[in-house]
Protein backbone atom coordinates (compact mmCIF):
# COMPACT_ATOMS: atom_id res chain seq x y z
CA UNK A 1 0.00 0.00 0.00
CA UNK A 2 2.84 2.39 0.87
CA UNK A 3 4.45 1.74 -2.52
CA UNK A 4 1.24 2.51 -4.41
CA UNK A 5 0.76 5.74 -2.49
CA UNK A 6 4.36 6.76 -3.15
CA UNK A 7 4.02 5.99 -6.87
CA UNK A 8 0.82 8.03 -6.98
CA UNK A 9 2.53 10.87 -5.17
CA UNK A 10 5.33 10.61 -7.71
CA UNK A 11 2.83 11.18 -10.53
CA UNK A 12 1.62 14.29 -8.74
CA UNK A 13 5.20 15.37 -8.06
CA UNK A 14 6.05 15.17 -11.76
CA UNK A 15 3.00 17.26 -12.56
CA UNK A 16 3.84 19.94 -10.01
CA UNK A 17 7.46 20.02 -11.20
CA UNK A 18 6.37 21.03 -14.69
CA UNK A 19 3.34 23.16 -13.88
CA UNK A 20 4.57 24.93 -10.74
CA UNK A 21 8.34 24.37 -10.58
CA UNK A 22 7.93 22.67 -7.19
CA UNK A 23 10.39 19.86 -7.90
CA UNK A 24 8.38 17.75 -5.50
CA UNK A 25 8.91 19.23 -2.06
CA UNK A 26 5.37 20.27 -1.26
CA UNK A 27 4.02 16.87 -2.26
CA UNK A 28 6.97 14.75 -1.16
CA UNK A 29 7.34 16.00 2.40
CA UNK A 30 3.77 15.23 3.60
CA UNK A 31 3.74 11.84 1.86
CA UNK A 32 7.11 10.71 3.25
CA UNK A 33 6.09 11.93 6.72
CA UNK A 34 3.11 9.57 6.42
CA UNK A 35 5.11 6.68 4.94
CA UNK A 36 7.82 6.92 7.64
CA UNK A 37 5.48 7.64 10.54
CA UNK A 38 7.14 4.78 12.48
CA UNK A 39 10.07 7.16 13.01
CA UNK A 40 7.91 9.45 15.11
CA UNK A 41 9.31 12.96 15.36
CA UNK A 42 12.24 12.06 13.09
CA UNK A 43 9.86 11.44 10.17
CA UNK A 44 9.83 15.12 9.20
CA UNK A 45 13.63 15.30 9.14
CA UNK A 46 13.79 12.19 6.92
CA UNK A 47 11.01 13.56 4.70
CA UNK A 48 12.87 16.84 4.15
CA UNK A 49 16.11 15.01 3.26
CA UNK A 50 14.31 12.59 0.94
CA UNK A 51 12.47 15.47 -0.69
CA UNK A 52 15.75 17.23 -1.46
CA UNK A 53 17.15 14.13 -3.20
CA UNK A 54 13.96 13.74 -5.24
CA UNK A 55 14.19 17.40 -6.21
CA UNK A 56 17.74 16.98 -7.53
CA UNK A 57 16.55 14.41 -10.06
CA UNK A 58 13.22 16.02 -10.90
CA UNK A 59 14.58 19.54 -11.22
CA UNK A 60 17.63 18.33 -13.16
CA UNK A 61 15.51 16.37 -15.63
CA UNK A 62 12.97 19.19 -16.00
CA UNK A 63 15.77 21.68 -16.62
CA UNK A 64 17.37 19.42 -19.25
CA UNK A 65 14.15 19.26 -21.28
CA UNK A 66 13.25 22.97 -20.92
CA UNK A 67 13.67 24.98 -24.16
CA UNK A 68 16.91 26.96 -24.19
CA UNK A 69 15.07 30.14 -25.12
CA UNK A 70 13.22 29.91 -21.79
CA UNK A 71 16.38 29.25 -19.79
CA UNK A 72 18.01 32.27 -21.46
CA UNK A 73 16.15 34.43 -18.92
CA UNK A 74 18.73 33.25 -16.34
CA UNK A 75 21.70 34.33 -18.43
CA UNK A 76 24.17 36.15 -16.21
CA UNK A 77 22.68 34.54 -13.12
CA UNK A 78 25.88 32.79 -12.01
CA UNK A 79 26.18 34.71 -8.71
CA UNK A 80 22.54 33.91 -7.88
CA UNK A 81 23.11 30.19 -8.53
CA UNK A 82 26.29 30.12 -6.42
CA UNK A 83 24.56 31.81 -3.48
CA UNK A 84 21.60 29.43 -3.80
CA UNK A 85 24.04 26.51 -3.57
CA UNK A 86 25.75 27.98 -0.50
CA UNK A 87 22.40 28.59 1.15
CA UNK A 88 21.24 25.06 0.28
CA UNK A 89 24.21 23.50 2.07
CA UNK A 90 23.67 25.71 5.12
CA UNK A 91 19.96 24.88 5.25
CA UNK A 92 20.67 21.15 5.08
CA UNK A 93 23.09 21.37 8.02
CA UNK A 94 20.45 23.33 9.95
CA UNK A 95 17.93 20.53 9.32
CA UNK A 96 20.32 18.04 10.93
CA UNK A 97 20.64 20.19 14.06
CA UNK A 98 17.12 21.57 14.52
CA UNK A 99 14.44 19.76 16.57
CA UNK A 100 12.15 17.80 14.20
CA UNK A 101 9.06 19.62 15.47
CA UNK A 102 10.62 22.95 14.53
CA UNK A 103 11.15 21.80 10.94
CA UNK A 104 7.59 20.47 10.74
CA UNK A 105 5.85 23.58 12.02
CA UNK A 106 8.19 25.92 10.17
CA UNK A 107 7.17 24.15 6.97
CA UNK A 108 3.50 24.73 7.78
CA UNK A 109 4.03 28.34 8.86
CA UNK A 110 6.05 29.33 5.82
CA UNK A 111 3.62 27.68 3.40
CA UNK A 112 0.69 29.42 5.10
CA UNK A 113 2.44 32.80 4.96
CA UNK A 114 3.22 32.27 1.27
CA UNK A 115 -0.40 31.34 0.59
CA UNK A 116 -1.60 34.52 2.31
CA UNK A 117 0.96 36.54 0.36
CA UNK A 118 -0.07 35.27 -3.08
CA UNK A 119 -3.76 35.69 -2.25
CA UNK A 120 -3.64 39.13 -0.69
CA UNK A 121 -0.70 41.03 -2.17
CA UNK A 122 -1.13 42.37 -5.72
CA UNK A 123 1.11 41.08 -8.46
CA UNK A 124 0.55 37.32 -8.31
CA UNK A 125 -3.13 36.56 -8.89
CA UNK A 126 -3.67 40.10 -10.16
CA UNK A 127 -0.59 40.92 -12.26
CA UNK A 128 0.34 44.55 -12.49
CA UNK A 129 0.43 44.34 -16.26
CA UNK A 130 4.19 44.28 -16.72
CA UNK A 131 4.17 40.78 -18.17
CA UNK A 132 1.93 41.93 -21.01
CA UNK A 133 3.85 45.15 -21.68
CA UNK A 134 7.01 45.85 -23.64
CA UNK A 135 9.01 46.17 -20.40
CA UNK A 136 11.28 43.10 -20.05
CA UNK A 137 10.96 41.03 -16.85
CA UNK A 138 13.34 41.99 -14.07
CA UNK A 139 16.10 39.61 -12.97
CA UNK A 140 16.10 38.25 -9.43
CA UNK A 141 18.81 39.98 -7.35
CA UNK A 142 21.73 37.68 -6.57
CA UNK A 143 21.67 38.54 -2.86
CA UNK A 144 18.37 36.68 -2.37
CA UNK A 145 20.14 33.43 -3.26
CA UNK A 146 21.63 32.65 0.14
CA UNK A 147 18.48 33.14 2.26
CA UNK A 148 16.24 31.47 -0.33
CA UNK A 149 18.60 28.50 -0.59
CA UNK A 150 18.93 28.12 3.17
CA UNK A 151 15.22 28.30 3.93
CA UNK A 152 14.24 26.09 1.00
CA UNK A 153 16.73 23.37 1.95
CA UNK A 154 15.80 23.60 5.63
CA UNK A 155 12.13 23.02 4.80
CA UNK A 156 12.67 20.65 1.87
CA UNK A 157 10.57 22.76 -0.51
CA UNK A 158 13.13 23.47 -3.21
CA UNK A 159 12.83 27.21 -3.61
CA UNK A 160 9.95 27.52 -6.04
CA UNK A 161 7.71 28.71 -3.21
CA UNK A 162 9.89 31.82 -3.07
CA UNK A 163 11.16 32.15 -6.63
CA UNK A 164 7.90 31.57 -8.52
CA UNK A 165 6.04 34.43 -6.79
CA UNK A 166 9.12 36.65 -7.13
CA UNK A 167 9.48 35.96 -10.85
CA UNK A 168 5.75 36.34 -11.35
CA UNK A 169 5.89 39.82 -9.82
CA UNK A 170 9.02 40.57 -11.86
CA UNK A 171 6.95 40.22 -15.02
CA UNK A 172 7.11 36.54 -16.04
CA UNK A 173 3.95 34.57 -16.88
CA UNK A 174 3.31 31.51 -14.70
CA UNK A 175 4.50 29.11 -17.38
CA UNK A 176 7.94 30.75 -17.55
CA UNK A 177 8.21 31.37 -13.80
CA UNK A 178 7.55 27.66 -13.11
CA UNK A 179 10.08 26.55 -15.74
CA UNK A 180 12.80 28.85 -14.38
CA UNK A 181 12.21 27.60 -10.83
CA UNK A 182 13.65 24.20 -11.77
CA UNK A 183 17.28 25.25 -12.48
CA UNK A 184 17.18 27.42 -9.36
CA UNK A 185 15.94 24.44 -7.34
CA UNK A 186 18.68 22.27 -8.83
CA UNK A 187 21.36 24.74 -7.74
CA UNK A 188 20.36 24.61 -4.08
CA UNK A 189 19.29 20.97 -3.85
CA UNK A 190 22.54 19.35 -5.07
CA UNK A 191 24.66 20.55 -2.11
CA UNK A 192 21.76 20.01 0.29
CA UNK A 193 21.32 16.41 -0.91
CA UNK A 194 25.06 15.81 -0.49
CA UNK A 195 24.84 16.91 3.13
CA UNK A 196 21.82 14.69 3.85
CA UNK A 197 23.34 11.61 2.21
CA UNK A 198 26.57 12.06 4.16
CA UNK A 199 24.86 12.22 7.55
CA UNK A 200 26.53 9.60 9.75
CA UNK A 201 23.64 8.20 11.80
CA UNK A 202 20.29 7.21 10.36
CA UNK A 203 17.23 7.26 12.66
CA UNK A 204 15.60 3.98 13.70
CA UNK A 205 12.11 3.03 14.81
CA UNK A 206 11.28 2.68 18.48
CA UNK A 207 12.52 -0.92 18.75
CA UNK A 208 15.85 0.00 17.17
CA UNK A 209 15.12 -1.54 13.76
CA UNK A 210 16.67 0.48 10.90
CA UNK A 211 14.48 1.44 7.94
CA UNK A 212 17.13 1.15 5.25
CA UNK A 213 18.01 4.84 5.24
CA UNK A 214 21.17 6.27 3.72
CA UNK A 215 22.01 9.13 6.03
CA UNK A 216 18.68 10.87 6.46
CA UNK A 217 17.39 9.79 3.05
CA UNK A 218 14.75 7.10 2.55
CA UNK A 219 15.96 5.73 -0.79
CA UNK A 220 13.01 3.33 -1.10
CA UNK A 221 10.56 6.22 -0.94
CA UNK A 222 12.72 8.39 -3.20
CA UNK A 223 12.92 5.66 -5.85
CA UNK A 224 9.16 5.08 -5.85
CA UNK A 225 8.48 8.81 -6.11
CA UNK A 226 10.90 9.19 -9.03
CA UNK A 227 9.45 6.18 -10.87
CA UNK A 228 6.13 7.99 -10.83
CA UNK A 229 7.48 11.48 -11.54
CA UNK A 230 9.98 11.18 -14.39
CA UNK A 231 7.62 9.80 -17.08
CA UNK A 232 5.12 12.56 -16.27
CA UNK A 233 7.79 15.26 -16.57
CA UNK A 234 8.85 13.89 -19.97
CA UNK A 235 5.25 13.72 -21.20
CA UNK A 236 4.25 17.20 -20.03
CA UNK A 237 7.41 18.81 -21.41
CA UNK A 238 6.74 17.20 -24.80
CA UNK A 239 3.02 18.04 -24.72
CA UNK A 240 2.62 21.02 -22.37
CA UNK A 241 -0.95 21.75 -21.31
CA UNK A 242 -2.37 25.11 -22.35
CA UNK A 243 -3.56 26.67 -19.10
CA UNK A 244 -4.73 30.30 -18.93
CA UNK A 245 -2.26 32.32 -16.88
CA UNK A 246 -4.79 33.40 -14.25
CA UNK A 247 -6.07 29.84 -13.80
CA UNK A 248 -2.47 28.67 -13.50
CA UNK A 249 -1.83 31.18 -10.72
CA UNK A 250 -4.98 30.17 -8.82
CA UNK A 251 -4.01 26.50 -9.11
CA UNK A 252 -0.63 27.33 -7.53
CA UNK A 253 -2.39 28.99 -4.60
CA UNK A 254 -4.81 26.08 -4.27
CA UNK A 255 -2.00 23.55 -4.07
CA UNK A 256 -0.35 25.57 -1.30
CA UNK A 257 -3.59 25.38 0.67
CA UNK A 258 -3.82 21.60 0.25
CA UNK A 259 -0.24 21.20 1.47
CA UNK A 260 -0.81 23.34 4.57
CA UNK A 261 -3.82 21.18 5.49
CA UNK A 262 -1.97 17.88 4.82
CA UNK A 263 1.02 18.83 6.96
CA UNK A 264 -1.14 20.17 9.78
CA UNK A 265 -3.08 16.91 9.90
CA UNK A 266 0.16 14.88 9.96
CA UNK A 267 1.65 16.93 12.78
CA UNK A 268 3.78 15.23 15.44
PDB file of N, CA and C in Angstrom, residues 1-9 27-40 42-48 104 211 218 220-221 224-225 262-263 265-268:
ATOM      1  N   UNK A   1       0.834  -1.203   0.000  1.00  0.00           N
ATOM      2  CA  UNK A   1       0.000   0.000   0.000  1.00  0.00           C
ATOM      3  C   UNK A   1       0.869   1.255   0.000  1.00  0.00           C
ATOM      4  N   UNK A   2       1.941   1.240   0.837  1.00  0.00           N
ATOM      5  CA  UNK A   2       2.844   2.387   0.871  1.00  0.00           C
ATOM      6  C   UNK A   2       3.433   2.661  -0.502  1.00  0.00           C
ATOM      7  N   UNK A   3       3.829   1.591  -1.210  1.00  0.00           N
ATOM      8  CA  UNK A   3       4.451   1.740  -2.522  1.00  0.00           C
ATOM      9  C   UNK A   3       3.488   2.370  -3.515  1.00  0.00           C
ATOM     10  N   UNK A   4       2.232   1.944  -3.494  1.00  0.00           N
ATOM     11  CA  UNK A   4       1.239   2.508  -4.413  1.00  0.00           C
ATOM     12  C   UNK A   4       1.006   3.983  -4.126  1.00  0.00           C
ATOM     13  N   UNK A   5       0.949   4.330  -2.849  1.00  0.00           N
ATOM     14  CA  UNK A   5       0.756   5.738  -2.487  1.00  0.00           C
ATOM     15  C   UNK A   5       1.947   6.566  -2.938  1.00  0.00           C
ATOM     16  N   UNK A   6       3.152   6.037  -2.748  1.00  0.00           N
ATOM     17  CA  UNK A   6       4.359   6.763  -3.154  1.00  0.00           C
ATOM     18  C   UNK A   6       4.425   6.929  -4.664  1.00  0.00           C
ATOM     19  N   UNK A   7       4.047   5.884  -5.411  1.00  0.00           N
ATOM     20  CA  UNK A   7       4.019   5.995  -6.865  1.00  0.00           C
ATOM     21  C   UNK A   7       3.001   7.040  -7.314  1.00  0.00           C
ATOM     22  N   UNK A   8       1.827   7.029  -6.664  1.00  0.00           N
ATOM     23  CA  UNK A   8       0.821   8.033  -6.985  1.00  0.00           C
ATOM     24  C   UNK A   8       1.287   9.432  -6.663  1.00  0.00           C
ATOM     25  N   UNK A   9       1.969   9.565  -5.518  1.00  0.00           N
ATOM     26  CA  UNK A   9       2.531  10.869  -5.166  1.00  0.00           C
ATOM     27  C   UNK A   9       3.596  11.289  -6.165  1.00  0.00           C
ATOM     28  N   UNK A  27       4.731  18.143  -2.241  1.00  0.00           N
ATOM     29  CA  UNK A  27       4.016  16.871  -2.265  1.00  0.00           C
ATOM     30  C   UNK A  27       4.810  15.809  -1.512  1.00  0.00           C
ATOM     31  N   UNK A  28       6.122  15.793  -1.721  1.00  0.00           N
ATOM     32  CA  UNK A  28       6.968  14.745  -1.160  1.00  0.00           C
ATOM     33  C   UNK A  28       7.016  14.766   0.359  1.00  0.00           C
ATOM     34  N   UNK A  29       7.172  15.933   0.949  1.00  0.00           N
ATOM     35  CA  UNK A  29       7.339  16.004   2.401  1.00  0.00           C
ATOM     36  C   UNK A  29       6.133  15.414   3.149  1.00  0.00           C
ATOM     37  N   UNK A  30       4.891  15.847   2.866  1.00  0.00           N
ATOM     38  CA  UNK A  30       3.772  15.233   3.603  1.00  0.00           C
ATOM     39  C   UNK A  30       3.643  13.734   3.377  1.00  0.00           C
ATOM     40  N   UNK A  31       3.908  13.263   2.150  1.00  0.00           N
ATOM     41  CA  UNK A  31       3.743  11.838   1.857  1.00  0.00           C
ATOM     42  C   UNK A  31       4.811  11.006   2.568  1.00  0.00           C
ATOM     43  N   UNK A  32       6.053  11.472   2.577  1.00  0.00           N
ATOM     44  CA  UNK A  32       7.110  10.709   3.254  1.00  0.00           C
ATOM     45  C   UNK A  32       6.927  10.763   4.773  1.00  0.00           C
ATOM     46  N   UNK A  33       6.428  11.879   5.291  1.00  0.00           N
ATOM     47  CA  UNK A  33       6.092  11.928   6.722  1.00  0.00           C
ATOM     48  C   UNK A  33       5.106  10.819   7.055  1.00  0.00           C
ATOM     49  N   UNK A  34       4.102  10.636   6.204  1.00  0.00           N
ATOM     50  CA  UNK A  34       3.111   9.575   6.421  1.00  0.00           C
ATOM     51  C   UNK A  34       3.745   8.191   6.267  1.00  0.00           C
ATOM     52  N   UNK A  35       4.534   8.000   5.202  1.00  0.00           N
ATOM     53  CA  UNK A  35       5.114   6.680   4.939  1.00  0.00           C
ATOM     54  C   UNK A  35       6.102   6.254   6.020  1.00  0.00           C
ATOM     55  N   UNK A  36       6.814   7.218   6.607  1.00  0.00           N
ATOM     56  CA  UNK A  36       7.817   6.916   7.636  1.00  0.00           C
ATOM     57  C   UNK A  36       7.341   7.318   9.031  1.00  0.00           C
ATOM     58  N   UNK A  37       6.040   7.224   9.248  1.00  0.00           N
ATOM     59  CA  UNK A  37       5.484   7.644  10.535  1.00  0.00           C
ATOM     60  C   UNK A  37       6.031   6.816  11.694  1.00  0.00           C
ATOM     61  N   UNK A  38       6.567   5.615  11.414  1.00  0.00           N
ATOM     62  CA  UNK A  38       7.144   4.785  12.480  1.00  0.00           C
ATOM     63  C   UNK A  38       8.348   5.451  13.125  1.00  0.00           C
ATOM     64  N   UNK A  39       8.926   6.447  12.447  1.00  0.00           N
ATOM     65  CA  UNK A  39      10.073   7.162  13.009  1.00  0.00           C
ATOM     66  C   UNK A  39       9.661   8.223  14.014  1.00  0.00           C
ATOM     67  N   UNK A  40       8.370   8.442  14.165  1.00  0.00           N
ATOM     68  CA  UNK A  40       7.911   9.454  15.113  1.00  0.00           C
ATOM     69  C   UNK A  40       8.342  10.847  14.691  1.00  0.00           C
ATOM     70  N   UNK A  42      11.182  12.024  14.092  1.00  0.00           N
ATOM     71  CA  UNK A  42      12.240  12.060  13.087  1.00  0.00           C
ATOM     72  C   UNK A  42      11.707  11.960  11.666  1.00  0.00           C
ATOM     73  N   UNK A  43      10.420  11.625  11.508  1.00  0.00           N
ATOM     74  CA  UNK A  43       9.861  11.441  10.170  1.00  0.00           C
ATOM     75  C   UNK A  43       9.964  12.715   9.333  1.00  0.00           C
ATOM     76  N   UNK A  44       9.757  13.867   9.952  1.00  0.00           N
ATOM     77  CA  UNK A  44       9.833  15.118   9.195  1.00  0.00           C
ATOM     78  C   UNK A  44      11.252  15.364   8.700  1.00  0.00           C
ATOM     79  N   UNK A  45      12.239  15.096   9.547  1.00  0.00           N
ATOM     80  CA  UNK A  45      13.627  15.304   9.144  1.00  0.00           C
ATOM     81  C   UNK A  45      13.983  14.394   7.951  1.00  0.00           C
ATOM     82  N   UNK A  46      13.544  13.128   8.019  1.00  0.00           N
ATOM     83  CA  UNK A  46      13.789  12.193   6.920  1.00  0.00           C
ATOM     84  C   UNK A  46      13.026  12.630   5.674  1.00  0.00           C
ATOM     85  N   UNK A  47      11.805  13.121   5.850  1.00  0.00           N
ATOM     86  CA  UNK A  47      11.008  13.562   4.704  1.00  0.00           C
ATOM     87  C   UNK A  47      11.665  14.738   3.992  1.00  0.00           C
ATOM     88  N   UNK A  48      12.200  15.689   4.754  1.00  0.00           N
ATOM     89  CA  UNK A  48      12.873  16.835   4.153  1.00  0.00           C
ATOM     90  C   UNK A  48      14.095  16.384   3.357  1.00  0.00           C
ATOM     91  N   UNK A 104       8.971  20.763  11.141  1.00  0.00           N
ATOM     92  CA  UNK A 104       7.588  20.467  10.742  1.00  0.00           C
ATOM     93  C   UNK A 104       6.725  21.727  10.773  1.00  0.00           C
ATOM     94  N   UNK A 211      15.429   1.441   9.047  1.00  0.00           N
ATOM     95  CA  UNK A 211      14.479   1.440   7.938  1.00  0.00           C
ATOM     96  C   UNK A 211      15.184   1.490   6.584  1.00  0.00           C
ATOM     97  N   UNK A 218      15.459   8.358   2.769  1.00  0.00           N
ATOM     98  CA  UNK A 218      14.745   7.103   2.549  1.00  0.00           C
ATOM     99  C   UNK A 218      14.799   6.804   1.049  1.00  0.00           C
ATOM    100  N   UNK A 220      14.175   4.084  -0.586  1.00  0.00           N
ATOM    101  CA  UNK A 220      13.014   3.335  -1.096  1.00  0.00           C
ATOM    102  C   UNK A 220      11.905   4.293  -1.505  1.00  0.00           C
ATOM    103  N   UNK A 221      11.602   5.251  -0.625  1.00  0.00           N
ATOM    104  CA  UNK A 221      10.564   6.218  -0.936  1.00  0.00           C
ATOM    105  C   UNK A 221      10.984   7.104  -2.107  1.00  0.00           C
ATOM    106  N   UNK A 224      10.559   5.208  -5.453  1.00  0.00           N
ATOM    107  CA  UNK A 224       9.158   5.083  -5.854  1.00  0.00           C
ATOM    108  C   UNK A 224       8.609   6.415  -6.358  1.00  0.00           C
ATOM    109  N   UNK A 225       8.951   7.493  -5.686  1.00  0.00           N
ATOM    110  CA  UNK A 225       8.484   8.813  -6.114  1.00  0.00           C
ATOM    111  C   UNK A 225       9.028   9.171  -7.494  1.00  0.00           C
ATOM    112  N   UNK A 262      -2.540  19.236   4.702  1.00  0.00           N
ATOM    113  CA  UNK A 262      -1.974  17.884   4.822  1.00  0.00           C
ATOM    114  C   UNK A 262      -0.893  17.837   5.911  1.00  0.00           C
ATOM    115  N   UNK A 263      -0.041  18.835   5.949  1.00  0.00           N
ATOM    116  CA  UNK A 263       1.020  18.829   6.956  1.00  0.00           C
ATOM    117  C   UNK A 263       0.474  19.083   8.355  1.00  0.00           C
ATOM    118  N   UNK A 265      -2.421  18.138   9.463  1.00  0.00           N
ATOM    119  CA  UNK A 265      -3.083  16.911   9.903  1.00  0.00           C
ATOM    120  C   UNK A 265      -2.075  15.807  10.245  1.00  0.00           C
ATOM    121  N   UNK A 266      -0.851  15.894   9.664  1.00  0.00           N
ATOM    122  CA  UNK A 266       0.157  14.879   9.956  1.00  0.00           C
ATOM    123  C   UNK A 266       1.132  15.332  11.027  1.00  0.00           C
ATOM    124  N   UNK A 267       0.757  16.355  11.772  1.00  0.00           N
ATOM    125  CA  UNK A 267       1.647  16.935  12.776  1.00  0.00           C
ATOM    126  C   UNK A 267       2.053  15.944  13.849  1.00  0.00           C
ATOM    127  N   UNK A 268       3.285  16.130  14.401  1.00  0.00           N
ATOM    128  CA  UNK A 268       3.781  15.231  15.440  1.00  0.00           C
ATOM    129  C   UNK A 268       3.033  15.404  16.741  1.00  0.00           C
TER     130      UNK A 268
END
